mmCIF file of C-alpha atoms in Angstrom:
data_model
loop_
_atom_site.group_PDB
_atom_site.id
_atom_site.type_symbol
_atom_site.label_atom_id
_atom_site.label_comp_id
_atom_site.label_asym_id
_atom_site.label_seq_id
_atom_site.Cartn_x
_atom_site.Cartn_y
_atom_site.Cartn_z
ATOM 1 C CA UNK A 1 93.682 72.748 113.798
ATOM 2 C CA UNK A 2 94.058 72.828 109.957
ATOM 3 C CA UNK A 3 96.786 73.649 107.608
ATOM 4 C CA UNK A 4 95.683 77.255 106.540
ATOM 5 C CA UNK A 5 97.033 80.489 107.652
ATOM 6 C CA UNK A 6 96.713 84.221 107.268
ATOM 7 C CA UNK A 7 99.837 86.247 106.444
ATOM 8 C CA UNK A 8 100.204 89.689 107.273
ATOM 9 C CA UNK A 9 101.633 90.667 104.042
ATOM 10 C CA UNK A 10 102.859 94.369 103.840
ATOM 11 C CA UNK A 11 104.982 93.522 100.590
ATOM 12 C CA UNK A 12 108.126 94.403 102.578
ATOM 13 C CA UNK A 13 111.036 91.850 102.669
ATOM 14 C CA UNK A 14 110.290 90.366 106.017
ATOM 15 C CA UNK A 15 106.585 89.549 105.474
ATOM 16 C CA UNK A 16 107.402 88.226 102.056
ATOM 17 C CA UNK A 17 109.925 85.820 103.188
ATOM 18 C CA UNK A 18 107.906 84.859 106.529
ATOM 19 C CA UNK A 19 105.458 83.768 103.763
ATOM 20 C CA UNK A 20 107.725 82.018 101.572
ATOM 21 C CA UNK A 21 109.204 80.141 104.454
ATOM 22 C CA UNK A 22 105.586 78.559 105.454
ATOM 23 C CA UNK A 23 104.454 78.150 101.757
ATOM 24 C CA UNK A 24 107.590 75.951 101.626
ATOM 25 C CA UNK A 25 105.928 73.651 103.898
ATOM 26 C CA UNK A 26 102.776 73.110 101.828
ATOM 27 C CA UNK A 27 100.949 75.100 104.257
ATOM 28 C CA UNK A 28 97.679 77.118 102.245
ATOM 29 C CA UNK A 29 98.175 80.761 102.798
ATOM 30 C CA UNK A 30 96.009 83.618 102.290
ATOM 31 C CA UNK A 31 97.573 87.110 102.359
ATOM 32 C CA UNK A 32 96.064 90.106 104.240
ATOM 33 C CA UNK A 33 97.272 93.549 103.650
ATOM 34 C CA UNK A 34 96.357 96.667 105.729
ATOM 35 C CA UNK A 35 96.196 100.004 103.649
ATOM 36 C CA UNK A 36 96.624 102.838 106.062
ATOM 37 C CA UNK A 37 94.898 105.986 105.945
ATOM 38 C CA UNK A 38 98.356 107.798 105.129
ATOM 39 C CA UNK A 39 99.228 105.793 102.442
ATOM 40 C CA UNK A 40 102.286 103.871 104.171
ATOM 41 C CA UNK A 41 102.795 100.121 102.979
ATOM 42 C CA UNK A 42 102.386 100.183 99.112
ATOM 43 C CA UNK A 43 99.803 97.521 98.362
ATOM 44 C CA UNK A 44 101.443 97.053 94.952
ATOM 45 C CA UNK A 45 104.367 95.414 96.795
ATOM 46 C CA UNK A 46 102.036 93.185 98.713
ATOM 47 C CA UNK A 47 99.882 92.393 95.423
ATOM 48 C CA UNK A 48 103.257 91.406 93.838
ATOM 49 C CA UNK A 49 104.108 89.256 96.349
ATOM 50 C CA UNK A 50 101.086 87.484 96.670
ATOM 51 C CA UNK A 51 101.052 87.175 92.892
ATOM 52 C CA UNK A 52 104.544 85.730 92.858
ATOM 53 C CA UNK A 53 103.522 82.860 95.458
ATOM 54 C CA UNK A 54 100.360 82.484 93.527
ATOM 55 C CA UNK A 55 98.257 83.077 97.049
ATOM 56 C CA UNK A 56 94.754 85.035 97.320
ATOM 57 C CA UNK A 57 95.215 88.429 99.119
ATOM 58 C CA UNK A 58 92.635 90.381 100.777
ATOM 59 C CA UNK A 59 93.138 94.395 101.803
ATOM 60 C CA UNK A 60 91.679 95.770 104.684
ATOM 61 C CA UNK A 61 91.640 99.608 104.930
ATOM 62 C CA UNK A 62 92.284 101.252 108.089
ATOM 63 C CA UNK A 63 89.203 103.198 109.100
ATOM 64 C CA UNK A 64 88.185 105.700 111.872
ATOM 65 C CA UNK A 65 88.652 103.234 114.527
ATOM 66 C CA UNK A 66 92.145 103.010 113.554
ATOM 67 C CA UNK A 67 92.298 106.823 113.911
ATOM 68 C CA UNK A 68 91.048 106.481 117.743
ATOM 69 C CA UNK A 69 94.172 103.975 118.443
ATOM 70 C CA UNK A 70 96.288 106.238 117.143
ATOM 71 C CA UNK A 71 95.165 109.198 119.324
ATOM 72 C CA UNK A 72 95.145 107.252 122.471
ATOM 73 C CA UNK A 73 97.330 104.654 122.392
ATOM 74 C CA UNK A 74 97.121 102.309 125.707
ATOM 75 C CA UNK A 75 100.737 101.528 125.082
ATOM 76 C CA UNK A 76 102.031 104.797 124.445
ATOM 77 C CA UNK A 77 104.203 106.203 121.287
ATOM 78 C CA UNK A 78 107.076 104.863 119.795
ATOM 79 C CA UNK A 79 109.647 107.500 117.988
ATOM 80 C CA UNK A 80 108.010 109.820 115.817
ATOM 81 C CA UNK A 81 104.492 109.558 117.396
ATOM 82 C CA UNK A 82 103.637 105.822 116.056
ATOM 83 C CA UNK A 83 101.885 103.862 118.381
ATOM 84 C CA UNK A 84 103.450 100.721 117.235
ATOM 85 C CA UNK A 85 102.056 98.181 119.611
ATOM 86 C CA UNK A 86 98.631 99.594 119.660
ATOM 87 C CA UNK A 87 98.692 99.526 115.982
ATOM 88 C CA UNK A 88 99.649 95.885 115.746
ATOM 89 C CA UNK A 89 96.939 95.066 118.370
ATOM 90 C CA UNK A 90 94.545 96.519 116.426
ATOM 91 C CA UNK A 91 95.635 95.024 113.053
ATOM 92 C CA UNK A 92 95.998 91.404 114.721
ATOM 93 C CA UNK A 93 92.505 91.725 116.039
ATOM 94 C CA UNK A 94 91.231 92.693 112.575
ATOM 95 C CA UNK A 95 93.249 89.700 111.104
ATOM 96 C CA UNK A 96 91.646 87.204 113.924
ATOM 97 C CA UNK A 97 88.438 87.984 112.852
ATOM 98 C CA UNK A 98 89.338 87.385 109.129
ATOM 99 C CA UNK A 99 90.962 84.187 110.038
ATOM 100 C CA UNK A 100 87.798 82.613 111.564
ATOM 101 C CA UNK A 101 85.805 83.914 108.707
ATOM 102 C CA UNK A 102 87.915 82.142 106.269
ATOM 103 C CA UNK A 103 88.534 78.925 108.436
ATOM 104 C CA UNK A 104 92.284 79.738 109.181
ATOM 105 C CA UNK A 105 94.127 78.184 112.142
ATOM 106 C CA UNK A 106 96.882 80.537 112.700
ATOM 107 C CA UNK A 107 98.577 84.019 111.596
ATOM 108 C CA UNK A 108 102.240 84.442 110.101
ATOM 109 C CA UNK A 109 104.111 87.770 110.363
ATOM 110 C CA UNK A 110 107.390 88.726 109.481
ATOM 111 C CA UNK A 111 108.445 90.384 112.687
ATOM 112 C CA UNK A 112 112.245 89.784 113.750
ATOM 113 C CA UNK A 113 112.792 89.709 117.331
ATOM 114 C CA UNK A 114 114.736 93.018 118.176
ATOM 115 C CA UNK A 115 114.235 94.705 114.941
ATOM 116 C CA UNK A 116 111.888 97.409 115.825
ATOM 117 C CA UNK A 117 112.604 98.940 119.518
ATOM 118 C CA UNK A 118 109.080 99.351 120.407
ATOM 119 C CA UNK A 119 106.881 96.806 118.988
ATOM 120 C CA UNK A 120 109.480 93.755 118.084
ATOM 121 C CA UNK A 121 111.221 93.245 121.739
ATOM 122 C CA UNK A 122 109.781 89.954 123.371
ATOM 123 C CA UNK A 123 107.711 91.573 126.134
ATOM 124 C CA UNK A 124 105.658 93.735 123.170
ATOM 125 C CA UNK A 125 105.422 90.544 121.239
ATOM 126 C CA UNK A 126 103.594 88.705 124.236
ATOM 127 C CA UNK A 127 101.854 91.939 124.982
ATOM 128 C CA UNK A 128 100.374 92.207 121.500
ATOM 129 C CA UNK A 129 99.412 88.397 121.400
ATOM 130 C CA UNK A 130 97.718 88.562 125.049
ATOM 131 C CA UNK A 131 95.706 91.776 124.152
ATOM 132 C CA UNK A 132 94.512 90.195 120.374
ATOM 133 C CA UNK A 133 93.673 86.787 121.790
ATOM 134 C CA UNK A 134 96.015 85.243 119.708
ATOM 135 C CA UNK A 135 98.269 83.558 122.315
ATOM 136 C CA UNK A 136 100.796 81.012 120.758
ATOM 137 C CA UNK A 137 98.883 81.261 117.491
ATOM 138 C CA UNK A 138 101.031 83.816 115.974
ATOM 139 C CA UNK A 139 103.754 82.424 113.797
ATOM 140 C CA UNK A 140 107.204 84.488 113.216
ATOM 141 C CA UNK A 141 108.919 82.192 110.816
ATOM 142 C CA UNK A 142 112.016 84.428 110.821
ATOM 143 C CA UNK A 143 112.530 84.505 114.561
ATOM 144 C CA UNK A 144 111.017 81.592 115.636
ATOM 145 C CA UNK A 145 113.921 79.400 117.256
ATOM 146 C CA UNK A 146 114.521 82.417 119.328
ATOM 147 C CA UNK A 147 110.588 82.159 120.578
ATOM 148 C CA UNK A 148 108.518 79.499 122.378
ATOM 149 C CA UNK A 149 106.922 77.096 119.962
ATOM 150 C CA UNK A 150 103.611 77.898 118.693
ATOM 151 C CA UNK A 151 100.770 75.649 118.851
ATOM 152 C CA UNK A 152 100.842 74.974 115.156
ATOM 153 C CA UNK A 153 104.603 73.918 115.612
ATOM 154 C CA UNK A 154 103.343 71.647 118.615
ATOM 155 C CA UNK A 155 100.442 70.087 116.714
ATOM 156 C CA UNK A 156 103.024 69.443 113.907
ATOM 157 C CA UNK A 157 101.418 71.404 111.340
ATOM 158 C CA UNK A 158 104.706 73.491 110.954
ATOM 159 C CA UNK A 159 107.995 71.863 110.942
ATOM 160 C CA UNK A 160 110.012 74.206 113.592
ATOM 161 C CA UNK A 161 112.976 72.980 112.085
ATOM 162 C CA UNK A 162 112.602 74.733 108.833
ATOM 163 C CA UNK A 163 112.082 77.896 110.747
ATOM 164 C CA UNK A 164 114.797 80.566 111.260
ATOM 165 C CA UNK A 165 116.536 82.420 114.500
ATOM 166 C CA UNK A 166 117.065 85.775 113.048
ATOM 167 C CA UNK A 167 117.076 88.847 115.444
ATOM 168 C CA UNK A 168 118.119 92.244 115.484
ATOM 169 C CA UNK A 169 118.321 95.106 112.714
ATOM 170 C CA UNK A 170 120.633 93.867 110.247
ATOM 171 C CA UNK A 171 119.056 92.665 107.085
ATOM 172 C CA UNK A 172 121.916 90.265 105.452
ATOM 173 C CA UNK A 173 120.068 87.173 106.513
ATOM 174 C CA UNK A 174 117.073 88.337 105.072
ATOM 175 C CA UNK A 175 118.757 89.551 102.024
ATOM 176 C CA UNK A 176 120.964 86.144 101.781
ATOM 177 C CA UNK A 177 117.326 84.228 102.232
ATOM 178 C CA UNK A 178 115.645 86.627 99.340
ATOM 179 C CA UNK A 179 118.496 85.418 96.942
ATOM 180 C CA UNK A 180 118.124 81.991 97.536
ATOM 181 C CA UNK A 181 114.458 81.935 97.165
ATOM 182 C CA UNK A 182 114.398 84.075 94.024
ATOM 183 C CA UNK A 183 112.816 86.804 95.635
#
């Protein structure tokens, strides 16, 4: 296992902070942004975050195979007909292939336990990891203290004591951390 990770970087607050928390540990990070067919998740913000941190970023455009996930989600829909869990599994499978291509050892996400009622609950996080075959290789730095240690933590690559224990929908802790980090 090496000190190289892929960060799912939407450009939003949580993914940006998660990336910074890991970069603060002198781990090599490559950003990965998924461009959705309907334009969600503005890639300008993802590029800005990558530039701020001086890291490379790759953009994957979601294609026809993603539309099939939306039409027939194995785990059903969340609010507003969004297949949250299936969407993440689809993206993380692509991220896993990219990790393997560039020789990264683990994945970073800005997921916060309990923030999203469908995809960021403990059972959903475990389902996502299992179905994309990344069990214990997805580091969620913002909620790590509330989750089981990952392989990179156990291997000493990631210092668990520098990770956080955020849960729920409030963004107060994230806003304070962003200010502290100059983001």
